[in-house]
Short mmCIF file of C-alpha atoms and ligand atoms in Angstrom, two decimals:
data_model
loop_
_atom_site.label_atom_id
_atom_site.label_comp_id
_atom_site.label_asym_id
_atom_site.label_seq_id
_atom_site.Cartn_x
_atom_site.Cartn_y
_atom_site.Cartn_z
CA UNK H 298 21.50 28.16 8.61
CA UNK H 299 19.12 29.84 5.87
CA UNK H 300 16.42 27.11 4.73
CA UNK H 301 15.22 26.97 1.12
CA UNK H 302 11.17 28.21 0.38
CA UNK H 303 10.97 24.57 -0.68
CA UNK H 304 12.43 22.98 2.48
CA UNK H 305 10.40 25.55 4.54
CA UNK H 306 7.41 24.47 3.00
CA UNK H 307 8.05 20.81 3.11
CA UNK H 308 8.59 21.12 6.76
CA UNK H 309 5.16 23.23 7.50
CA UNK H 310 3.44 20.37 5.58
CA UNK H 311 4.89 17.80 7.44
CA UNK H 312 4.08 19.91 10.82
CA UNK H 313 0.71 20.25 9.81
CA UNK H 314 0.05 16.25 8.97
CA UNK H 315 1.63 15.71 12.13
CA UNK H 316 -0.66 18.20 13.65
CA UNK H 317 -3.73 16.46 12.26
CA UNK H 318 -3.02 13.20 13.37
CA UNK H 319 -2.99 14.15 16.76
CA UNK H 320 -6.09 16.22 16.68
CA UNK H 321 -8.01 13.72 15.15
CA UNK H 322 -6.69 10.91 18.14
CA UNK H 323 -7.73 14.05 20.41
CA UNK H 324 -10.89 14.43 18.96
CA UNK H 325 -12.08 10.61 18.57
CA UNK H 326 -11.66 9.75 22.48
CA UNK H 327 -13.69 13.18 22.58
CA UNK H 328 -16.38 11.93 20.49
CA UNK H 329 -17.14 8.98 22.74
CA UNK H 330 -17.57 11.20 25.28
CA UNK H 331 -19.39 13.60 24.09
CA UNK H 332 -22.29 13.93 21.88
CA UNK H 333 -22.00 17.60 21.16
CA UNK H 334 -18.27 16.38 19.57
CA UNK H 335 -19.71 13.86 18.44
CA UNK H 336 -22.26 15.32 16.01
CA UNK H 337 -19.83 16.87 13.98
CA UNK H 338 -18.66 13.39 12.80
CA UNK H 339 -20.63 13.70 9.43
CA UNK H 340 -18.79 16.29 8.51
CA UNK H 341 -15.52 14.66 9.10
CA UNK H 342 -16.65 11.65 7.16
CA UNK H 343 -17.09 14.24 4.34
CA UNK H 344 -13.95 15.55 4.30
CA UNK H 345 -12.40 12.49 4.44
CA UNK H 346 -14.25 11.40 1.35
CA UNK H 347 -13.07 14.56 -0.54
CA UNK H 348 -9.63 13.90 -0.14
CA UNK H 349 -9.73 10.16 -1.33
CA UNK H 350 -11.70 11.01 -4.36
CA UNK H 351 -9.06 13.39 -5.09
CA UNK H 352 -6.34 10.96 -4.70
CA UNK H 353 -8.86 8.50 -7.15
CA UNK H 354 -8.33 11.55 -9.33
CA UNK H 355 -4.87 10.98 -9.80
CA UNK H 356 -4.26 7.48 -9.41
CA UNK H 357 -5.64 6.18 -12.98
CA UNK H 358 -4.48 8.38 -14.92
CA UNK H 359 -1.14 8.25 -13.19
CA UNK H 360 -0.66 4.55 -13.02
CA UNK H 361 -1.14 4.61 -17.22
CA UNK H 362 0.89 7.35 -18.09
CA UNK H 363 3.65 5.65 -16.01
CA UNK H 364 3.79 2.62 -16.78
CA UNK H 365 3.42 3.99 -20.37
CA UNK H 366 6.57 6.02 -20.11
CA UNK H 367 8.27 3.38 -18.01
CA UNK H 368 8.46 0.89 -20.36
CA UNK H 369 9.20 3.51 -22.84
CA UNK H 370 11.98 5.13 -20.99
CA UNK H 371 13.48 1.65 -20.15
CA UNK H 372 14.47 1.28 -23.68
CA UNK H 373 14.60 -2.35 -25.03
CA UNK H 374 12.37 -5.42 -23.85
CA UNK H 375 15.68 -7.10 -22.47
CA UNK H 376 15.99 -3.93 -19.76
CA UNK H 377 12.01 -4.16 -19.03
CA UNK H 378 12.49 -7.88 -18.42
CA UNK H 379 15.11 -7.79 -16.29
CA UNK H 380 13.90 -5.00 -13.83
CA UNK H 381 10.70 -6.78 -14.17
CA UNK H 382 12.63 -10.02 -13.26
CA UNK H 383 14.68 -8.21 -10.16
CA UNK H 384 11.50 -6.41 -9.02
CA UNK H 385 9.08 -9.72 -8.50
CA UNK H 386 12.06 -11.45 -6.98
CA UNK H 387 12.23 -8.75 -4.68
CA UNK H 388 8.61 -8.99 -3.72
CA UNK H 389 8.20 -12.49 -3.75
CA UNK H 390 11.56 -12.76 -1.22
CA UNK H 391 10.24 -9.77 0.71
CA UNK H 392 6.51 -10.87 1.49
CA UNK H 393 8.11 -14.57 1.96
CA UNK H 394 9.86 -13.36 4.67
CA UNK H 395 7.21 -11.41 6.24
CA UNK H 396 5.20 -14.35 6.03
CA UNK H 397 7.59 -16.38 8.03
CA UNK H 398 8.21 -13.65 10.83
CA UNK H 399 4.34 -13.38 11.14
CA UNK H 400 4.15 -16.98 11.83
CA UNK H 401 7.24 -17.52 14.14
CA UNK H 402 5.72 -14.75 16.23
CA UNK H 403 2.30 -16.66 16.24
CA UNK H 404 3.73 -19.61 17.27
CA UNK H 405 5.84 -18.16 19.86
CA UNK H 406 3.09 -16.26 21.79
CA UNK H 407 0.09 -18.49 20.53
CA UNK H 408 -2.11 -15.38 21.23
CA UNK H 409 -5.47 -17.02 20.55
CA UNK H 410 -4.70 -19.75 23.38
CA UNK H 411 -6.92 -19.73 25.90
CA UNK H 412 -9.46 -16.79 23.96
CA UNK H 413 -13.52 -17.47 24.57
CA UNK H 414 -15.18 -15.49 21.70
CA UNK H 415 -17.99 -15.91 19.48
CA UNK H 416 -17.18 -16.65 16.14
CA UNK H 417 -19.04 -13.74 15.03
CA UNK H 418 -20.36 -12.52 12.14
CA UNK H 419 -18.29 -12.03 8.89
CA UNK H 420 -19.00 -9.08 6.59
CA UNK H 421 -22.33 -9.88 4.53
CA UNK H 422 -20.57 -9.29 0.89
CA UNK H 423 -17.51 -12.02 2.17
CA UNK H 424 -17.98 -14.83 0.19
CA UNK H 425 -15.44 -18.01 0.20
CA UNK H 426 -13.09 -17.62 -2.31
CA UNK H 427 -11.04 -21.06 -3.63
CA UNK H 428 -7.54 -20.77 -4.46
CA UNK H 429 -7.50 -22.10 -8.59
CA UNK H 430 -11.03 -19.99 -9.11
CA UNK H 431 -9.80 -16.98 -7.59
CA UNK H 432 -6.40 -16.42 -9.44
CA UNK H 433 -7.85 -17.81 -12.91
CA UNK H 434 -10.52 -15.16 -12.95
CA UNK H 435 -7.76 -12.47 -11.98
CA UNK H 436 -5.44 -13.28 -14.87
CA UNK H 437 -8.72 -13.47 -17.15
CA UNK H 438 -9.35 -9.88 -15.73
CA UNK H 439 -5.84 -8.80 -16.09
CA UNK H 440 -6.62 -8.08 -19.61
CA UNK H 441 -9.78 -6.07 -20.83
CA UNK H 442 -10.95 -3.47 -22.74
CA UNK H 443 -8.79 0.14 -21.32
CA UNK H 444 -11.86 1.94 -21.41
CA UNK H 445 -13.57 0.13 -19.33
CA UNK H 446 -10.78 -0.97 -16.60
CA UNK H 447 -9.89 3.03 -16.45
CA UNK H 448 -13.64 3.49 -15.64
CA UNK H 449 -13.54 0.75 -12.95
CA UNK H 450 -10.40 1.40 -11.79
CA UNK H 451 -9.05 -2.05 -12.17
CA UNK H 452 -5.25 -1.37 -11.58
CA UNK H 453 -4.10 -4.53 -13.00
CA UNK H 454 -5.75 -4.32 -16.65
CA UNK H 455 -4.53 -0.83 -16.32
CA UNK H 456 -1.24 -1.54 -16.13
CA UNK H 457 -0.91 -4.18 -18.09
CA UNK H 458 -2.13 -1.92 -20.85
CA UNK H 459 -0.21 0.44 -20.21
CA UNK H 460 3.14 -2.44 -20.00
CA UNK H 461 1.58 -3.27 -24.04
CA UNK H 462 1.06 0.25 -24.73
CA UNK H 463 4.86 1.38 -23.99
CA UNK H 464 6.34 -2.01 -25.57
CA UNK H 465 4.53 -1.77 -29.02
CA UNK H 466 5.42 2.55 -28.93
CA UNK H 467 9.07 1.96 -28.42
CA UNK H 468 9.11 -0.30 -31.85
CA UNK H 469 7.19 2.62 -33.70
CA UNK H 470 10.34 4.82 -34.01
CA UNK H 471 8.77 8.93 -35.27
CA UNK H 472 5.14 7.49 -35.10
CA UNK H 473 5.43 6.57 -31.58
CA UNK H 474 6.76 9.88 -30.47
CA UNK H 475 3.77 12.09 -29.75
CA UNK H 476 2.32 8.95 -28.04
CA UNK H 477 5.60 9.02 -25.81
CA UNK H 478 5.21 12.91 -25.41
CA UNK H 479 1.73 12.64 -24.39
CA UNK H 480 1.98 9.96 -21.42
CA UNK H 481 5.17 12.03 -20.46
CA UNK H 482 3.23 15.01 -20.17
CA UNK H 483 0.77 13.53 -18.43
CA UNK H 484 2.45 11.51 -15.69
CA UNK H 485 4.24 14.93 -14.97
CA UNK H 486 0.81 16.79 -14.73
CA UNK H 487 -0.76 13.77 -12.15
CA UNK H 488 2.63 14.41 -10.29
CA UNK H 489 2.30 18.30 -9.83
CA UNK H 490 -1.27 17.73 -9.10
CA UNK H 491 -0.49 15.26 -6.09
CA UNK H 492 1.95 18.24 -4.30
CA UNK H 493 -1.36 20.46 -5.06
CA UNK H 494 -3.77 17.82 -2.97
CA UNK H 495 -0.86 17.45 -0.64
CA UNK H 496 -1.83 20.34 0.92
CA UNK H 497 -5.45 18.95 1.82
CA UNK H 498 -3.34 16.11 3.25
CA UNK H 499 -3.49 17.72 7.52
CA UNK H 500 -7.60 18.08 6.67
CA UNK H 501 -7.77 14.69 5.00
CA UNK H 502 -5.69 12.65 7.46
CA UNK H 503 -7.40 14.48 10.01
CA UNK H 504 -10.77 13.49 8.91
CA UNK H 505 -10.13 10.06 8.12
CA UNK H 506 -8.00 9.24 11.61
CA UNK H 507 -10.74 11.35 13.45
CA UNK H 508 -13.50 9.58 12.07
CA UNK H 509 -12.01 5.45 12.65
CA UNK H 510 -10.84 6.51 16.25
CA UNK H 511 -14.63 8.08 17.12
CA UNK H 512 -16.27 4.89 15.58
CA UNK H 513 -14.64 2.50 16.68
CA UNK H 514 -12.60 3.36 19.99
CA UNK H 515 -10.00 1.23 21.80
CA UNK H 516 -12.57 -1.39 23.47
CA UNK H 517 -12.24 -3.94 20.94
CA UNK H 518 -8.88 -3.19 21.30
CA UNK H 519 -8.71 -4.59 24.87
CA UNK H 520 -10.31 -7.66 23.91
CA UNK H 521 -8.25 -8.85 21.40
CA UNK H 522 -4.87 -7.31 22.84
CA UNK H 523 -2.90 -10.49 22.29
CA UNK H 524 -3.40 -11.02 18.63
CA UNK H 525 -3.32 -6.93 18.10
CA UNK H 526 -0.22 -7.29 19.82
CA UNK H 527 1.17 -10.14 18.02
CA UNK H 528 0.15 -7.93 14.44
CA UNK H 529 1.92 -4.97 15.54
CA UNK H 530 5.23 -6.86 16.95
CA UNK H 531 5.36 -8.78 13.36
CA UNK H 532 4.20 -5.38 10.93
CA UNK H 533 7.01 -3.43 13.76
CA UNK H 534 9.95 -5.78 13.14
CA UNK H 535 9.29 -6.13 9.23
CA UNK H 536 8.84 -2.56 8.72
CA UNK H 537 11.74 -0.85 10.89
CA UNK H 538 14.01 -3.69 11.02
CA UNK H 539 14.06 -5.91 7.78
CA UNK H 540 13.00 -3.47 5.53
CA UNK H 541 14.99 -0.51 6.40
CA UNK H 542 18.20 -3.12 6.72
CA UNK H 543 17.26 -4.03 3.19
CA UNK H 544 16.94 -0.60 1.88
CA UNK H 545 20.44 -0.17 3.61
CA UNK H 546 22.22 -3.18 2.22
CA UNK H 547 21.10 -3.43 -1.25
CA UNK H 548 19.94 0.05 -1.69
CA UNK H 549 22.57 2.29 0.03
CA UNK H 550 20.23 4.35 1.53
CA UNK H 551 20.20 4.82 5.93
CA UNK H 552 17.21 4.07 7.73
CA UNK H 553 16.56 7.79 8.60
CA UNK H 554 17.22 8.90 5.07
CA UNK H 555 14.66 6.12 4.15
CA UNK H 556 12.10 6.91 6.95
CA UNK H 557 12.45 10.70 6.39
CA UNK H 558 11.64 10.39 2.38
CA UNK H 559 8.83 8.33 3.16
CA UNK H 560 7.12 10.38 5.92
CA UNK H 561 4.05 11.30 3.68
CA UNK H 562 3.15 8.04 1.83
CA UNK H 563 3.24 6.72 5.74
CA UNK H 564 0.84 9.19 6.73
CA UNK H 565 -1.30 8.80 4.07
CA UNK H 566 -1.35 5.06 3.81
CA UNK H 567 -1.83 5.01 7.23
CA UNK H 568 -5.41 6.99 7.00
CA UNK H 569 -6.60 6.12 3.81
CA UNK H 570 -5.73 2.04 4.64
CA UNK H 571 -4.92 2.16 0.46
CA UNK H 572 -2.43 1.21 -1.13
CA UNK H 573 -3.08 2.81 -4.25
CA UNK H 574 -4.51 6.13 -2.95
CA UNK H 575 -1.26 6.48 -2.02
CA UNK H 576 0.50 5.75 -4.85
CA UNK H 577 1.07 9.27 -6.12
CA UNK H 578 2.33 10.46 -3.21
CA UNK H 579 4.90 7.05 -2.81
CA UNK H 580 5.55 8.12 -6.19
CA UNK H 581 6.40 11.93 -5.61
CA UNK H 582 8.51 10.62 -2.43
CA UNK H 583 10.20 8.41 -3.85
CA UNK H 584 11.54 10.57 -6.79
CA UNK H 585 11.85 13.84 -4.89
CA UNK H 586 13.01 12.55 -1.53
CA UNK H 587 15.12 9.76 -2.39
CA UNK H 588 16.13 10.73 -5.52
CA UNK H 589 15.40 7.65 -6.87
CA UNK H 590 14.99 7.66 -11.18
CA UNK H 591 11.57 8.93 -12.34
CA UNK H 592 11.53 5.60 -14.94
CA UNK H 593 12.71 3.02 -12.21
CA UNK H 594 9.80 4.37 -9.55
CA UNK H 595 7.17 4.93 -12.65
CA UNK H 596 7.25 0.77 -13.13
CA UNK H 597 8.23 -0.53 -10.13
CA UNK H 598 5.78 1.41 -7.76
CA UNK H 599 2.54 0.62 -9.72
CA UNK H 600 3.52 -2.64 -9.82
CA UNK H 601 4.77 -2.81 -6.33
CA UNK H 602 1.22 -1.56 -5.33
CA UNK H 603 -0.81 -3.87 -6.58
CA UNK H 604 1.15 -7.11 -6.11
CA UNK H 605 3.61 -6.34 -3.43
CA UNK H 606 1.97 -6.19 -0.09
CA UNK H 607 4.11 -7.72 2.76
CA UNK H 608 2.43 -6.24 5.60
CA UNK H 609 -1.15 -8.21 4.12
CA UNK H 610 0.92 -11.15 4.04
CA UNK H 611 2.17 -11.22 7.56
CA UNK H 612 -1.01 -10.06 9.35
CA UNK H 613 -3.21 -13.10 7.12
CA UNK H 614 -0.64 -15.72 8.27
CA UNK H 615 -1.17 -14.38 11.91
CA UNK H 616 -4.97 -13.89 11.84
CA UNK H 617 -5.65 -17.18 10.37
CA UNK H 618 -3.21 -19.17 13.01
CA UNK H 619 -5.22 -17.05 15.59
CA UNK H 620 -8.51 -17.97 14.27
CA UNK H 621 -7.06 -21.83 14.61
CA UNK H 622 -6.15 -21.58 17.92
CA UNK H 623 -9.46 -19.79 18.91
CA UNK H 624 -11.32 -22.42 17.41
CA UNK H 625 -8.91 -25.14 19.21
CA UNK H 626 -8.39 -25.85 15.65
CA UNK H 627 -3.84 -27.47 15.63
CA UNK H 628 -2.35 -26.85 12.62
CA UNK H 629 0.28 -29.41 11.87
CA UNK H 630 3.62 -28.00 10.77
CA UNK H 631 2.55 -29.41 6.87
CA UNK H 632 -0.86 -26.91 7.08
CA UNK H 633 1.70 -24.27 8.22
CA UNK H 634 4.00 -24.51 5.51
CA UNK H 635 0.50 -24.58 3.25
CA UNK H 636 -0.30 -21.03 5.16
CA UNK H 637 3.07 -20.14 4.47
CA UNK H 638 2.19 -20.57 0.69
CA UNK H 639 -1.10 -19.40 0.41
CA UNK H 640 -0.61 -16.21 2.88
CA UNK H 641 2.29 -15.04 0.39
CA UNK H 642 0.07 -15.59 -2.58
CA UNK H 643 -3.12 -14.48 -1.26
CA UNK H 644 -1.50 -11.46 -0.69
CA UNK H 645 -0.19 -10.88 -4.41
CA UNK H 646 -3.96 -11.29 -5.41
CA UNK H 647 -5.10 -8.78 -2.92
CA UNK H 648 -5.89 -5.21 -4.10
CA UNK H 649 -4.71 -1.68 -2.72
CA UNK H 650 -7.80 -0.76 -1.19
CA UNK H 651 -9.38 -1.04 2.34
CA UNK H 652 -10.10 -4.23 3.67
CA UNK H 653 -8.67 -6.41 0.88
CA UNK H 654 -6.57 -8.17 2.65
CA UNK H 655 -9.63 -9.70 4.47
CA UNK H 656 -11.15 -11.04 1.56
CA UNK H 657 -8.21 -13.20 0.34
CA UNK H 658 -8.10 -14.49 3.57
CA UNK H 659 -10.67 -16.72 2.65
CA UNK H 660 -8.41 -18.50 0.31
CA UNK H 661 -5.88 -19.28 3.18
CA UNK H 662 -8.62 -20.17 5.52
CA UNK H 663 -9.98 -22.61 2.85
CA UNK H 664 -7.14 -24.41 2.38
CA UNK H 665 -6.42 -25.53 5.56
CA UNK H 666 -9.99 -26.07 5.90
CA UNK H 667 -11.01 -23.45 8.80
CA UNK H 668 -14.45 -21.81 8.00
CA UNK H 669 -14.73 -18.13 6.91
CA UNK H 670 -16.94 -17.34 9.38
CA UNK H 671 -13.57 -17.36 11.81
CA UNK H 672 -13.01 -13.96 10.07
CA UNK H 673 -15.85 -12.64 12.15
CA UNK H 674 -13.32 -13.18 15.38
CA UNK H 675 -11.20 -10.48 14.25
CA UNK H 676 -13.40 -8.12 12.69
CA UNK H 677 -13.74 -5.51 15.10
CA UNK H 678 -9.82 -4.74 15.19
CA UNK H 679 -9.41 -4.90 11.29
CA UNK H 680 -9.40 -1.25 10.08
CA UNK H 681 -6.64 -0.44 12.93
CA UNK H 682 -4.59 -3.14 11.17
CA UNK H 683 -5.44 -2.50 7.95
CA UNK H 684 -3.99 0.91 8.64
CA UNK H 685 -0.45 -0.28 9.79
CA UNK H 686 -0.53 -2.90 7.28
CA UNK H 687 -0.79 -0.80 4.90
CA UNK H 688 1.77 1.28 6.03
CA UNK H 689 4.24 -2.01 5.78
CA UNK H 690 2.97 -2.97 2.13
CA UNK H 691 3.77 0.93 1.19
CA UNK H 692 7.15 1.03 3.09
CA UNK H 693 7.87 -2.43 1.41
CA UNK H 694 7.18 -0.57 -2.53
CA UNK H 695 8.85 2.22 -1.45
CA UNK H 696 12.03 -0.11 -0.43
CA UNK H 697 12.12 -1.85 -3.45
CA UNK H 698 12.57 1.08 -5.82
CA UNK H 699 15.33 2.19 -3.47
CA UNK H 700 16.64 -1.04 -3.85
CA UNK H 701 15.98 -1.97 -7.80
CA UNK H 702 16.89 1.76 -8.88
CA UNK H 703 20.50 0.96 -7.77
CA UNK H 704 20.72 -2.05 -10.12
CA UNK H 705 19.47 0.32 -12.81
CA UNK H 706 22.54 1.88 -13.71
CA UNK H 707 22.07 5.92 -15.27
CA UNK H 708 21.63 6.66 -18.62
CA UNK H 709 22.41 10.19 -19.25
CA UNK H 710 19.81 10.38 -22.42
CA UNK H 711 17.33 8.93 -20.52
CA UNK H 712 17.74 10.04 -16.60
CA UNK H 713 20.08 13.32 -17.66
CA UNK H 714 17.69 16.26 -18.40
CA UNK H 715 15.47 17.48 -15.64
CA UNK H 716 11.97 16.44 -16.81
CA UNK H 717 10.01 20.14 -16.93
CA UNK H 718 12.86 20.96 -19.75
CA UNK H 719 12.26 17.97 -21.70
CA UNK H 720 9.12 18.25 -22.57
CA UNK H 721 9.51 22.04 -22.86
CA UNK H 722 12.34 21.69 -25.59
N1 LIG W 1763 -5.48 -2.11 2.64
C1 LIG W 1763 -4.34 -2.84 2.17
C2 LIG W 1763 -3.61 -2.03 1.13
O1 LIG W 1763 -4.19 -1.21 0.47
C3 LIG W 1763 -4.67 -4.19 1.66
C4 LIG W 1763 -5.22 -5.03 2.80
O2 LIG W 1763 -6.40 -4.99 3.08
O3 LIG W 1763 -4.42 -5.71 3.45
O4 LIG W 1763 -2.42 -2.18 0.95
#
């Protein structure tokens, strides 16, 4: 059986990703052995660096031009509204459920019975966030001047300029055209540019894995086994179980199919702990591998990114029910239901970046009344399970474009010709 360049290439890629996660897991439990190994660490960190500043080079640009063409592409308000409508049901239903496994599983196995540890110190820059404060100042923010949230990179504004900027183009009929052209353009350049850093993907996972692995080891692993455990079981059973059954169900496409399309974003969510560094490669996956419609992936995933984050949701219901039970702390089954409510929002307010998911943790910790400072239990684990989580909240996106782009029925003017030639005629 003859293979395609394409496929051949796709495969070597893969190989090579592969390849570099396992040197780097090779080459951290050699760094804590040796300093020789270990003095090359700098470098990694470097490297690692590189290749998520390139990623930050696509990801602006790429979230406006497709939400621009998105909203475009999607014709009238009506269809934006109603994939809008289908997509934050999804999510909501999604990280609800997450939310509920994680805290089934913590009351099943109660890992933080029986645990003597300090409290420990929480992160310097952590500061207690309340619940009304927290999400008024976020919809303030969600609307500011482009420039300026393009600079910052403050996804939200972003793409809520970008929702205004394709509504108000579609009404301008000839005017809006060149606008339409331009974004289109665009988004296809950020997507060819994101199979060019693809390549650096092997050295960049590499580096990042190598250097979290050398740092940090498995000690603080051992220590807090049960509640790592606990994490992983929940993150495990959301992400190959209820996910991929979803994907199946609603979205007609098999678990392998599902887990084969999506073995890059994985990867790369998986070292870079982001989100939205990984956005253009979900993207690229999404529309390449699982052939789902450029205009259907171009809304949901930004969105999906930055609000849609199930695996957050289940680890903060878990951690905080941990941090209870460490602190002999019972939560009555009313305070649960008010984790249950707070994890699944706290999550929508988190962002796609490293270590976010800590922060609105606060707001679920302050409204059962446990102190922050219980975040400081948990610490030393956090970046492993940031990683997985991660994964989950990527997985979950990825899912629900599968899943919303077959209640987007085709439109031959819109979905027919292949992209390249439509701009080029
Ligand atoms: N790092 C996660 C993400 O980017 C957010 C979190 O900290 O949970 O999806």
């Amino acid at each position: 059986m003859s293979m395609s360049p394409e496929r051949k290439r796709d495969l070597v890629l893969t190989l090579l990703i592969f390849a570099g996660m396992v040197l780097a897991l090779l080459y951290g439990w050699g760094a804590q052995r040796s300093p020789l190994l270990l003095s090359a660490l700098p470098w990694f960190s470097w490297m690692g660096v590189l290749f998520k500043q390139l990623l930050m080079v696509i990801i602006y640009p790429l979230v406006l031009a497709s939400m621009v063409v998105g909203v475009v592409n999607l014709g009238d308000i009506r269809k934006v509204g109603g994939l809008a409508g289908k997509g934050l049901l999804y999510f909501m239903t999604t990280t609800a459920l997450a939310v509920a496994l994680g805290l089934i599983l913590v009351n099943v196995f109660n890992p933080g019975e029986g645990v003597n540890l300090d409290l420990g110190q929480p992160p310097e820059d952590l500061v207690a966030h309340e619940f009304g404060p927290f999400f008024l100042e976020m919809l303030k923010n969600t609307f500011k001047n482009p420039f300026k949230s393009l600079a910052q990179g403050d996804v939200l504004a972003i793409l809520s300029f970008g929702l205004l900027l394709g509504a108000v183009t579609s009404t301008l009929g000839d005017a809006g055209k060149p606008v339409a052209r331009f974004f289109e353009g665009l988004n296809q350049a950020m997507m060819r540019l994101t199979d060019w850093v693809m390549w650096l993907a092997p050295i960049g996972v590499f580096a990042l894995l190598a250097e979290v692995v050398a740092l940090q080891g498995f000690e603080a692993v051992y220590a807090l086994k049960d509640y790592v455990f606990v994490v992983l079981l929940g993150l495990g059973l959301h992400g190959f179980v209820v996910l991929p059954l979803l994907g199946w169900i609603l979205g007609g496409v098999s678990p392998l199919k599902l887990f084969a399309g999506l073995r890059r974003p994985l990867a790369v969510a998986f070292s870079t702990a982001s989100s939205a560094a990984t956005l253009p490669v979900t993207m690229d996956a999404v529309v390449e591998d699982l052939g789902v419609k450029p205009r259907v992936a171009g809304f949901v995933l930004p969105l999906g990114a930055t609000v849609n984050m199930d695996g957050t949701a289940l680890y903060e219901s878990v951690a905080v029910l941990f941090i209870a039970q460490v602190m002999g702390v019972e939560l009555t089954f009313g305070e649960q239901v008010v984790v249950f409510l707070t994890a699944t929002t706290a999550a929508v307010g988190a962002a796609g970046i490293p270590g976010a998911g800590l922060i609105t943790m606060t707001l679920v910790l302050g409204a059962v009344g446990l102190p922050i400072e219980g975040i400081g239990l948990i610490l030393a684990v956090d970046r492993l399970l940031d990683m997985v989580r991660t994964s989950v909240n990527v997985a979950g996106d990825a899912t629900g474009a599968v899943i919303l782009n077959r209640f987007t029925p085709a439109d031959p003017e819109l979905d027919g010709p292949p992209p390249t030639e439509s701009i080029a005629a």
